[in-house]
mmCIF file of C-alpha atoms and ligand atoms in Angstrom:
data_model
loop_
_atom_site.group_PDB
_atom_site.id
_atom_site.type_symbol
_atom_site.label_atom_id
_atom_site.label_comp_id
_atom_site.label_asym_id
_atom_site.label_seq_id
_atom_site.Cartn_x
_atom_site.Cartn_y
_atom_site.Cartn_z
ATOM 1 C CA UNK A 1 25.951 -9.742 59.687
ATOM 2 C CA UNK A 2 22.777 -10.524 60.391
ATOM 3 C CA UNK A 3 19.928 -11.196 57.365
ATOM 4 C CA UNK A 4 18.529 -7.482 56.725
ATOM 5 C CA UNK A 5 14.540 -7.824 55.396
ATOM 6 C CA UNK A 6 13.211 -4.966 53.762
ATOM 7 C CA UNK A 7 9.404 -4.807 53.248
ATOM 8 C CA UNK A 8 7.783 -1.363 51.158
ATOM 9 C CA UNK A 9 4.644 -0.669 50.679
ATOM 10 C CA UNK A 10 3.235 2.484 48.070
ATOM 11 C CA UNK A 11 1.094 4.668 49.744
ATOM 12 C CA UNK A 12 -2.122 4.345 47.731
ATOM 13 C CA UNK A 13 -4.826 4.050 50.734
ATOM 14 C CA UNK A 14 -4.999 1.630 54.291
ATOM 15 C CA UNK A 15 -3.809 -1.310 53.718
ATOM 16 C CA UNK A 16 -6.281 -4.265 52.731
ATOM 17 C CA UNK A 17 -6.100 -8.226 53.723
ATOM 18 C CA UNK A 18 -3.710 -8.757 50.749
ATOM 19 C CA UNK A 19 -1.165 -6.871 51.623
ATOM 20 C CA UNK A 20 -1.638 -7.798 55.612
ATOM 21 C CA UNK A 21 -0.978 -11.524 54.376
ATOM 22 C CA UNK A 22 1.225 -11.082 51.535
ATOM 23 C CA UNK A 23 4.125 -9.044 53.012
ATOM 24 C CA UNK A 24 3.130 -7.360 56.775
ATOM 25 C CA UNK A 25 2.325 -10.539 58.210
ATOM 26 C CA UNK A 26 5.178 -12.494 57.386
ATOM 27 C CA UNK A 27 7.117 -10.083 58.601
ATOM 28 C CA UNK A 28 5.506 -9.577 61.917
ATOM 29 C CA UNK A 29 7.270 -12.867 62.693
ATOM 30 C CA UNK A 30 10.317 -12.184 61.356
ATOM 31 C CA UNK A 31 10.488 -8.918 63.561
ATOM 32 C CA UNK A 32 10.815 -11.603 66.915
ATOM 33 C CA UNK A 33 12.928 -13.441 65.167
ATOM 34 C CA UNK A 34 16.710 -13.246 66.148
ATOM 35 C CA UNK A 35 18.562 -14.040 62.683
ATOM 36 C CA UNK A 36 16.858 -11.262 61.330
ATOM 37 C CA UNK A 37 16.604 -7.687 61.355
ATOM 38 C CA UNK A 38 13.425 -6.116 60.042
ATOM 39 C CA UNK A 39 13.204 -3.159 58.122
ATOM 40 C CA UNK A 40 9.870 -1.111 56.254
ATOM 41 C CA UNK A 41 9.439 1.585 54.857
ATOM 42 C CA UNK A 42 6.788 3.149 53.069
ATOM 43 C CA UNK A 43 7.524 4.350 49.133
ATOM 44 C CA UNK A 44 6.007 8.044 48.758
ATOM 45 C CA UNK A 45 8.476 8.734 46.413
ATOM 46 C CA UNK A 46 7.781 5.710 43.759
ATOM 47 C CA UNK A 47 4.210 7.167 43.855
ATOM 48 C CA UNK A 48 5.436 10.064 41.940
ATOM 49 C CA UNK A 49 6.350 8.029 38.929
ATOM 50 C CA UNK A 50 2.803 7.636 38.148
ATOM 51 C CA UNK A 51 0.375 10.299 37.960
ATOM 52 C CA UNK A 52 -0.559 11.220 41.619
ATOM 53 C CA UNK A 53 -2.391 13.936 43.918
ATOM 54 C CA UNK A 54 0.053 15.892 45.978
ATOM 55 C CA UNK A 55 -2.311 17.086 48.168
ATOM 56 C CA UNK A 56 -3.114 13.854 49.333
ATOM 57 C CA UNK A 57 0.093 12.112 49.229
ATOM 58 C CA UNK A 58 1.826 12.938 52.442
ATOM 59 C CA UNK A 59 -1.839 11.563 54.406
ATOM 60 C CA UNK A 60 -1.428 8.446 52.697
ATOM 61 C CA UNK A 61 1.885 7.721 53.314
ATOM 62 C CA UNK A 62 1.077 8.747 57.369
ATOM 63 C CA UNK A 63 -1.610 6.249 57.118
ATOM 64 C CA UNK A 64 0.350 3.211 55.874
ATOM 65 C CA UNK A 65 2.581 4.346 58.515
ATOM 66 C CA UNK A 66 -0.174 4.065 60.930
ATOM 67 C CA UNK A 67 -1.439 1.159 59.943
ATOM 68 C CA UNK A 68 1.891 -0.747 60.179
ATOM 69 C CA UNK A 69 2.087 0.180 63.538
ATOM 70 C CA UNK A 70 -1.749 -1.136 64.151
ATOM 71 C CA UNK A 71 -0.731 -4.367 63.163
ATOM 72 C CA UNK A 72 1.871 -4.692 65.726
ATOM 73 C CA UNK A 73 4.933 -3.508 64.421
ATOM 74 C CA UNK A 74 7.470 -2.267 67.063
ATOM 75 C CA UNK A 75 9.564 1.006 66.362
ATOM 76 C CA UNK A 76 11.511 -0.219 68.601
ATOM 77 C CA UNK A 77 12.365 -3.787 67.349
ATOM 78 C CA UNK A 78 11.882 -2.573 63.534
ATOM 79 C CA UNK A 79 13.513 0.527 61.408
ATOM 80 C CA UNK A 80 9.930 2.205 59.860
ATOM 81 C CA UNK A 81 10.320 4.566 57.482
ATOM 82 C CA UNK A 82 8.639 6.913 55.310
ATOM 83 C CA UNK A 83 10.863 7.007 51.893
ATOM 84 C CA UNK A 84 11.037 10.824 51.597
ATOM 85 C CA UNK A 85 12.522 11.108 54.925
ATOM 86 C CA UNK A 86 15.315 9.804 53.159
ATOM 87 C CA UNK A 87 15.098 11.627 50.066
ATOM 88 C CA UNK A 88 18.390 12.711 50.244
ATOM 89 C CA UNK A 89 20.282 9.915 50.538
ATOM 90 C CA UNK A 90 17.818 7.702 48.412
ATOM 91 C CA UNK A 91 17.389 9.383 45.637
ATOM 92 C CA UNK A 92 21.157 9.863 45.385
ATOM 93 C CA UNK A 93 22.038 6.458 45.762
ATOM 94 C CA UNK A 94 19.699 5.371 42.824
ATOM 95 C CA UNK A 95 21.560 7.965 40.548
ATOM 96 C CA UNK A 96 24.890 6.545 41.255
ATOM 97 C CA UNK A 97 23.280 2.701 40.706
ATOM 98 C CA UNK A 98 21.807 4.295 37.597
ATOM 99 C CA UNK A 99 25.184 4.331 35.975
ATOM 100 C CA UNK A 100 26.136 1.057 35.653
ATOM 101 C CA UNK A 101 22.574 -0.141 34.009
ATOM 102 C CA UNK A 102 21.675 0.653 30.137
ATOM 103 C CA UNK A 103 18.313 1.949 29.094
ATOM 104 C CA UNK A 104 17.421 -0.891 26.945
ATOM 105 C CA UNK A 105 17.509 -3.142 29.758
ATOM 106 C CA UNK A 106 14.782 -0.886 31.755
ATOM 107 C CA UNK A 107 12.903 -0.361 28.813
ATOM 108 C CA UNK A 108 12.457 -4.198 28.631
ATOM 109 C CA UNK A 109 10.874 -4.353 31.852
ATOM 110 C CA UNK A 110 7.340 -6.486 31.731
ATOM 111 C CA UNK A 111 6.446 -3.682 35.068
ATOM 112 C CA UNK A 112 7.480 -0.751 32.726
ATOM 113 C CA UNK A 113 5.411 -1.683 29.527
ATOM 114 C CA UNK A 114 2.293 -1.976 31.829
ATOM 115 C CA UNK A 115 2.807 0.819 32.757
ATOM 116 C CA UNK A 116 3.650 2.383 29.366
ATOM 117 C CA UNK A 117 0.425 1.187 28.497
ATOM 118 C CA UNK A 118 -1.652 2.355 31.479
ATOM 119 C CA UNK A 119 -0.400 5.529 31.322
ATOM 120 C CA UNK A 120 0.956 6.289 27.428
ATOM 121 C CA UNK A 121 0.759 10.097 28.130
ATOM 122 C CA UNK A 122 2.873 9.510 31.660
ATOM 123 C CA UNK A 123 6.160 7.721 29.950
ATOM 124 C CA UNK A 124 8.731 9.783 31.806
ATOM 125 C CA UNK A 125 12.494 9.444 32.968
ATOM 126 C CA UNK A 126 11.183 8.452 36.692
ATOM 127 C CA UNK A 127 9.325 6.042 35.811
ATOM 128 C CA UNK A 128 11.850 4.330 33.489
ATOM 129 C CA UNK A 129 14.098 4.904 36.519
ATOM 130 C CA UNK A 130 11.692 2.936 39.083
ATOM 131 C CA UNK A 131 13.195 0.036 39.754
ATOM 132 C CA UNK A 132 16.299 2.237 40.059
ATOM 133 C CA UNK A 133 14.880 4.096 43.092
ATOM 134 C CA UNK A 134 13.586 0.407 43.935
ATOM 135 C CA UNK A 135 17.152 -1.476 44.057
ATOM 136 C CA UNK A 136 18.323 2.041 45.696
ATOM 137 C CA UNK A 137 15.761 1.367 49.166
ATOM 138 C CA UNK A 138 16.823 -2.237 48.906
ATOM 139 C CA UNK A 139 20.682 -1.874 48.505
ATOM 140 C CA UNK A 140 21.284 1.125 50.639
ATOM 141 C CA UNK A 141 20.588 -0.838 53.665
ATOM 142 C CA UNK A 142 22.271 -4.066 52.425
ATOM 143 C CA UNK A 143 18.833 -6.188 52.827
ATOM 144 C CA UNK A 144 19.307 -9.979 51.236
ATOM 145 C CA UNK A 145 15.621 -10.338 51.391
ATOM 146 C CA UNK A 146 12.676 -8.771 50.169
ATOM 147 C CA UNK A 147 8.746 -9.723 50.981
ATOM 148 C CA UNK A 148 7.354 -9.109 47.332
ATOM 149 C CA UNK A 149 4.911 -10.866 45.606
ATOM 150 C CA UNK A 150 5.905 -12.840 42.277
ATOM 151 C CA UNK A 151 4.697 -9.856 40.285
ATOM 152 C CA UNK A 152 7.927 -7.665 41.487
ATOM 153 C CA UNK A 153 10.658 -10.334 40.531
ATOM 154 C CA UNK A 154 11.583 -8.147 37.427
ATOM 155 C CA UNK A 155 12.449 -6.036 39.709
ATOM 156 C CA UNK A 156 14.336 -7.822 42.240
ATOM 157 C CA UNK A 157 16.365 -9.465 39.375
ATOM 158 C CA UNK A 158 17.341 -6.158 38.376
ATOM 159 C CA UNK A 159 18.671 -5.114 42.176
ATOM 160 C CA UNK A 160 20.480 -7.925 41.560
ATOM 161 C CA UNK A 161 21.895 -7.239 38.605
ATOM 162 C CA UNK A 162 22.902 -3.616 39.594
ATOM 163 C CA UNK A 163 24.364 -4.876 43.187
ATOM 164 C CA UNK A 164 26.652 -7.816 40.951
ATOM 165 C CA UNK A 165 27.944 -4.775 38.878
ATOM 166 C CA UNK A 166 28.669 -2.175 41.379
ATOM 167 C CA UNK A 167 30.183 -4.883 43.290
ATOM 168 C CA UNK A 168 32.231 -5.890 40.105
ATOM 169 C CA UNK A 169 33.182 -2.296 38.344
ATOM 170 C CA UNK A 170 33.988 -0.551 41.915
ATOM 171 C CA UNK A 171 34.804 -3.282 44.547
ATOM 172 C CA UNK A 172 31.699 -2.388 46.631
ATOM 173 C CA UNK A 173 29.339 -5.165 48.919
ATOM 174 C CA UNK A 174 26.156 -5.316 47.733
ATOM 175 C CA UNK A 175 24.499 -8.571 48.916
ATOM 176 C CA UNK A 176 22.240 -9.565 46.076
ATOM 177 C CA UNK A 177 18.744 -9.582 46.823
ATOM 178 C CA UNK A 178 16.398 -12.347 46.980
ATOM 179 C CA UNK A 179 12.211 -12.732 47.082
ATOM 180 C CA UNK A 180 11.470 -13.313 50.539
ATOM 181 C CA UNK A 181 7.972 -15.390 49.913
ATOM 182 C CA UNK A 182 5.550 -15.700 53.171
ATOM 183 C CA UNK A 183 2.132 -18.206 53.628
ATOM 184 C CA UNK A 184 -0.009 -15.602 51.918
ATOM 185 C CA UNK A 185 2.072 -14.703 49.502
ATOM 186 C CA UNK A 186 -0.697 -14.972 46.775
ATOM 187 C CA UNK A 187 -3.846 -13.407 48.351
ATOM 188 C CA UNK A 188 -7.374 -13.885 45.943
ATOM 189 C CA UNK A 189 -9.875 -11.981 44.889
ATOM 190 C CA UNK A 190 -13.172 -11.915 46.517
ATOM 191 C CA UNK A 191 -14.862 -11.931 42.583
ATOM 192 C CA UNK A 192 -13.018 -15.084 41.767
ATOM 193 C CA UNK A 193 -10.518 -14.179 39.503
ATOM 194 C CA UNK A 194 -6.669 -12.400 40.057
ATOM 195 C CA UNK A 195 -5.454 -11.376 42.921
ATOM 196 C CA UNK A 196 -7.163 -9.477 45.422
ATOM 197 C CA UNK A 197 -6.307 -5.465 44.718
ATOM 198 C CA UNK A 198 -7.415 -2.151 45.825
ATOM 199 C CA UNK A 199 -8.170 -0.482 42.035
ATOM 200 C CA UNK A 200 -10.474 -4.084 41.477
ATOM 201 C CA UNK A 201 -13.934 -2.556 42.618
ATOM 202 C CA UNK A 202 -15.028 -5.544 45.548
ATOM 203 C CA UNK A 203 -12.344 -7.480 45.028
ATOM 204 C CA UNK A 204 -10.575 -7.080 48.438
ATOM 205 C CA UNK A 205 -11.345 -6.253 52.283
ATOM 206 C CA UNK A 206 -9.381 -3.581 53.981
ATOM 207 C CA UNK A 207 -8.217 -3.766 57.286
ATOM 208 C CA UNK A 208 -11.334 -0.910 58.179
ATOM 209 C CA UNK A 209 -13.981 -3.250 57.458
ATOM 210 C CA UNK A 210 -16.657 -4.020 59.622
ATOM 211 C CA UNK A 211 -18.219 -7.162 60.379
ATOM 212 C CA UNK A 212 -20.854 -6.174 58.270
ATOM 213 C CA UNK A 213 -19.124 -4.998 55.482
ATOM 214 C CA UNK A 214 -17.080 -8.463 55.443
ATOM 215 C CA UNK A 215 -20.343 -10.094 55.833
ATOM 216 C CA UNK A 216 -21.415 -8.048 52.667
ATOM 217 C CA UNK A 217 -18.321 -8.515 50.334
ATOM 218 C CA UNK A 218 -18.231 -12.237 50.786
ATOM 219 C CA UNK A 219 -21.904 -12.598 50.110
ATOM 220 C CA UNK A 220 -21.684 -11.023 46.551
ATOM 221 C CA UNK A 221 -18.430 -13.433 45.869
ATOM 222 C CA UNK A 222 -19.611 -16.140 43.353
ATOM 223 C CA UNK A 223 -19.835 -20.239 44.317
ATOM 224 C CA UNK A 224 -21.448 -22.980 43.107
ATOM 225 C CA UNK A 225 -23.510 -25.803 43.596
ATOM 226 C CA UNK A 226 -21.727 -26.711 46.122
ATOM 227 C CA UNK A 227 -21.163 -30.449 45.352
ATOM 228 C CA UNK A 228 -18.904 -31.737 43.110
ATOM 229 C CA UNK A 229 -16.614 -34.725 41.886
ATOM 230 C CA UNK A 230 -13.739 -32.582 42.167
ATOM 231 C CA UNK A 231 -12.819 -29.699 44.312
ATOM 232 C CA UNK A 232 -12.285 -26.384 41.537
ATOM 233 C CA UNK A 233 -8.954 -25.468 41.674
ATOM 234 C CA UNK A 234 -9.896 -21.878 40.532
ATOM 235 C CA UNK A 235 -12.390 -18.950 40.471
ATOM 236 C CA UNK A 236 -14.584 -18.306 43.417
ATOM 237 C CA UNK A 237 -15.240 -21.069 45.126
ATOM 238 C CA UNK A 238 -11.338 -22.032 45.185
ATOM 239 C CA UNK A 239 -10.527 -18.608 46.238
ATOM 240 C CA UNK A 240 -13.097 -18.863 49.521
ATOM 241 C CA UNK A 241 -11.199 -22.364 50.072
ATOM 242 C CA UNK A 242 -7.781 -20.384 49.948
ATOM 243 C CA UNK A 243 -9.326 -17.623 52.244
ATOM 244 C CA UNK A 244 -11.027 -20.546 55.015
ATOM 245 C CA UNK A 245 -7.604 -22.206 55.120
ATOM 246 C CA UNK A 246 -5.578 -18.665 55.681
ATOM 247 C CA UNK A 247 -7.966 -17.445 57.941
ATOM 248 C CA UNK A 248 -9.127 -20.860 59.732
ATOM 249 C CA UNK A 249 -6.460 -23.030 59.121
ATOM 250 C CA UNK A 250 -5.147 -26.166 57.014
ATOM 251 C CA UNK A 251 -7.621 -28.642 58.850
ATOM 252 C CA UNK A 252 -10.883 -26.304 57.932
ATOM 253 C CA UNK A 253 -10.248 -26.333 54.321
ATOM 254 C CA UNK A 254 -10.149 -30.175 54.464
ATOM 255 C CA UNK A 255 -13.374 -30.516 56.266
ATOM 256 C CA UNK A 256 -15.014 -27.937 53.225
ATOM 257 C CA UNK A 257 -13.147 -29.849 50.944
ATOM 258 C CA UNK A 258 -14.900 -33.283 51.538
ATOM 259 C CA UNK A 259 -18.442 -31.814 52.368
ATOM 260 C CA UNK A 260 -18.120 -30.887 48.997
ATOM 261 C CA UNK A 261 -17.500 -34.254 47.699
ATOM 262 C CA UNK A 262 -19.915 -35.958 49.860
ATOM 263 C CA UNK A 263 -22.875 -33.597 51.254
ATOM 264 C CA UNK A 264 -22.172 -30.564 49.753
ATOM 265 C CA UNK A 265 -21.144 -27.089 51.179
ATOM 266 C CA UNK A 266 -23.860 -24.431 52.372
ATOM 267 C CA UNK A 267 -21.568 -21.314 51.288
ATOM 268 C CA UNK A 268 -24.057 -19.468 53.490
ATOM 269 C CA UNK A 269 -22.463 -20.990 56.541
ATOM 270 C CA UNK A 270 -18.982 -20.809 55.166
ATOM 271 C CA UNK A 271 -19.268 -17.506 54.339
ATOM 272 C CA UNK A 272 -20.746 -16.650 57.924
ATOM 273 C CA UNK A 273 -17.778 -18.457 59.648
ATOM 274 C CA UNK A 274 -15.395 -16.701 57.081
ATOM 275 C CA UNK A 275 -16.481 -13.474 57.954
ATOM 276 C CA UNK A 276 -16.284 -14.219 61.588
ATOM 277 C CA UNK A 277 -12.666 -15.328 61.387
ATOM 278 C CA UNK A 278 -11.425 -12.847 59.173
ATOM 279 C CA UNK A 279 -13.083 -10.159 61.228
ATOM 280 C CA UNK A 280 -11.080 -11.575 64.383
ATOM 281 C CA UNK A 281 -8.124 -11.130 63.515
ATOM 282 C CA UNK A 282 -8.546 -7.555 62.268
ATOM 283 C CA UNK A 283 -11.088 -6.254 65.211
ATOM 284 C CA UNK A 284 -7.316 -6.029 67.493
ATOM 285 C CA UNK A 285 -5.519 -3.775 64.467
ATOM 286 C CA UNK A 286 -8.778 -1.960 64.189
ATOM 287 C CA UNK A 287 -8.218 -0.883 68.368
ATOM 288 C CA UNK A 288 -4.880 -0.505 68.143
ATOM 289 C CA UNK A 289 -5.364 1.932 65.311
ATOM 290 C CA UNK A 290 -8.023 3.814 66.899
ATOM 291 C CA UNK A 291 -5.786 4.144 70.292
ATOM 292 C CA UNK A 292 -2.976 5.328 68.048
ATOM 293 C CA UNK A 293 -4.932 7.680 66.084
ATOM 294 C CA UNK A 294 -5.797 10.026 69.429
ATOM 295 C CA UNK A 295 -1.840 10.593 69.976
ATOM 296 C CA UNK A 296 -0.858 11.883 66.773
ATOM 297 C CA UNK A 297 2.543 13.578 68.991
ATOM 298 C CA UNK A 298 3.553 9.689 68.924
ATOM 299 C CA UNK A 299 3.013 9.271 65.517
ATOM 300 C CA UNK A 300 5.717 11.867 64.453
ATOM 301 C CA UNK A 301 7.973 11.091 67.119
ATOM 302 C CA UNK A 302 7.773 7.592 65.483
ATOM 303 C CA UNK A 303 8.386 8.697 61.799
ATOM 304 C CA UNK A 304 10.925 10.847 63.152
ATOM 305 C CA UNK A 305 12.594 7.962 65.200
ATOM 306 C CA UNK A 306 12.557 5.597 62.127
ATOM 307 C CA UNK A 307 13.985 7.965 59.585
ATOM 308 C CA UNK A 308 17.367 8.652 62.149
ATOM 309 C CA UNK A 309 17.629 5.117 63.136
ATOM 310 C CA UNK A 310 17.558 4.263 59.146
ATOM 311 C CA UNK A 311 20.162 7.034 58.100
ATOM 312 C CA UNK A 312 22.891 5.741 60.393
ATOM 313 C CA UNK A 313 22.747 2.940 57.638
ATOM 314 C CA UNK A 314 21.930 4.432 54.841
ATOM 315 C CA UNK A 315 24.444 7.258 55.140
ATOM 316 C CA UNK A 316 27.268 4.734 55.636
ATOM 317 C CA UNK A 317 26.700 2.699 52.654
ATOM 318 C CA UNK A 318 26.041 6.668 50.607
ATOM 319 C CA UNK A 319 29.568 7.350 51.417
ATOM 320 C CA UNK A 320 31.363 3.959 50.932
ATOM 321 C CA UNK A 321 29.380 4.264 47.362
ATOM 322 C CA UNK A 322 30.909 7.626 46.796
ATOM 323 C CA UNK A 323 34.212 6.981 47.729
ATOM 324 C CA UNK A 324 34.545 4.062 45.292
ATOM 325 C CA UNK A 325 33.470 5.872 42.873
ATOM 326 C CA UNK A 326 35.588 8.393 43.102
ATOM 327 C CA UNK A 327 32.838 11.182 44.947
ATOM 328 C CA UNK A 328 33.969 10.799 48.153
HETATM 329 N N1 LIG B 1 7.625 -1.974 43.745
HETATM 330 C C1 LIG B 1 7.043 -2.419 44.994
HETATM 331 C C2 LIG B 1 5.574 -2.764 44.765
HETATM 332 O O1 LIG B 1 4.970 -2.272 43.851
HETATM 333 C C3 LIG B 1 7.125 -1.348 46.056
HETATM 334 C C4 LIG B 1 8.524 -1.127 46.525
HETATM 335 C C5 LIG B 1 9.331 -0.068 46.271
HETATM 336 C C6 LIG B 1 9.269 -2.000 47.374
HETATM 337 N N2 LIG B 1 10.514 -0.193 46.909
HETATM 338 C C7 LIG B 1 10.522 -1.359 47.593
HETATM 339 C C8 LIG B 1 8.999 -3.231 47.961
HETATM 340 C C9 LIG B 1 11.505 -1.971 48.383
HETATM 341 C C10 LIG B 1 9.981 -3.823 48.746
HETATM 342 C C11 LIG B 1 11.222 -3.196 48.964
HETATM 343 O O2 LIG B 1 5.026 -3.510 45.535
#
């Protein structure tokens, strides 16, 4: 069987620059890539474990959607999803994995007492069960690999877990799954600290921006003197470093590395050429959306397409679950 990769993304808003680099572009490649078989979907039902706007929640997903499809990824080559379109079959599957896992090992989570924290009046049976419904969108298509950042090992461990002990207590398949990391993996801030994030006010740069706005949003990120003994290894001027070398390569970052050294860096200039670069490469998703945006027909034939391609699988592995257990 080939290597199954399953990428998610929650629908909170477009996507921004981290999670292009961290997870979509990675997989981009992956999608042309014979040994593998590429597989997203976006996770409108995890959004429910936290307190949400249903009103707004069925957009957001669409536009994730959207925007995967901006960025080049091909229906055709691809299964896309939108989670609910599975509901069924999802949500189903997580109950059965639910049974062989004990609620002191969720409630140990580091993901669940954030959360627990964030929101102490929110502490409900879903989202206790989120990892669940996690290991449920891996597992039910059999993926081995999963484009996550670091922060969702806890989770990953436990799809592993659960997969080892269905596979033990009722003879069953499961591949375990594995973190799947890609070159951007870990994508800054633009204030110098943590990793670049939607709910951090000016922290990131979505995929909508304009020249200007780039332009804008690096200008406020903080630097230095620009001259040193030794290149900083963190805060803002090491996250600009990270950003010239993702966005203008290995070699750039070298030549910024020993102006600063020798001669110094102007950050004005950096930041200019920065902007530029990073601007490039989203000015073609920006198009692509636009062009996609004035056939919405295509759009739901695509969600539509995605959800039956993905149920062939994820109906077969709902019924070999059932019949081991005894369901079927
Ligand atoms: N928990 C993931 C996150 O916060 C989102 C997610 C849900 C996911 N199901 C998934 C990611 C399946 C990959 C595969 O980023």
């Amino acid at each position: 069987m080939k290597n199954r990769v399953l990428a998610g993304m929650r629908p909170t808003g477009r996507l921004h620059l981290g999670n292009y680099l961290g997870s979509a572009k990675g997989m981009l490649a992956l999608q042309d890539n014979p040994e593998f078989e590429t597989l997203f979907t976006v996770v409108d039902i995890h959004a429910t474990t936290t307190p949400y706007d249903p009103e707004t929640l069925k957009a957001s997903a669409r536009d994730v959607f959207i925007d995967y499809l901006a960025i080049g990824l091909d229906p055709e080559k691809s299964a896309i999803t939108i989670q609910s379109d599975l509901a069924d079959l999802i949500t189903q599957l997580s109950f059965y994995l639910s049974t062989v896992m004990t609620v002191a090992r969720m409630q140990h989570l580091p993901t669940y007492k954030d959360k627990v924290v964030q929101h102490p009046d929110n502490v409900t049976m879903a989202l206790l069960n989120y990892p669940m419904l996690m290991a449920a969108d891996i597992l039910i298509y059999k993926a081995s690999k999963v484009p996550v950042g670091i922060d969702q090992e806890p989770h990953l461990e436990i799809a592993r877990e659960v997969a080892r002990k269905m596979n033990e207590q009722f003879g069953l398949d499961f591949p375990e799954p594995t973190r799947f990391a890609t070159v951007g993996e870990y994508v800054p801030s633009l204030l110098g600290e943590g990793k670049m994030s939607k709910t951090v006010e000016g922290s990131s740069i979505e995929l909508s921006d304009s020249l200007d706005t780039i332009i804008k949003k690096l200008k406020r990120s903080p630097t230095d003197s620009g001259q040193g003994d030794v290149v900083p290894t963190e805060g803002g001027v090491a996250n600009l470093l990270k950003f010239v070398e993702l966005f203008e390569g290995v070699e750039s970052r070298k030549h910024y590395e020993t102006l600063y050294t020798s001669s110094g860096i102007r950050y004005g200039d950096l930041k200019k050429q920065l902007a530029d670069a990073i601007f490039a490469e989203i000015k073609p998703i920006q198009e692509k959306r636009a062009e996609l945006e004035k056939n919405p027909e295509y759009i739901d034939k695509m969600i539509k397409f995605g959800a039956e391609k993905s149920r062939v699988i994820a109906g077969q592995t709902v019924l070999e679950v059932r019949k081991a257990m005894g369901l079927g």
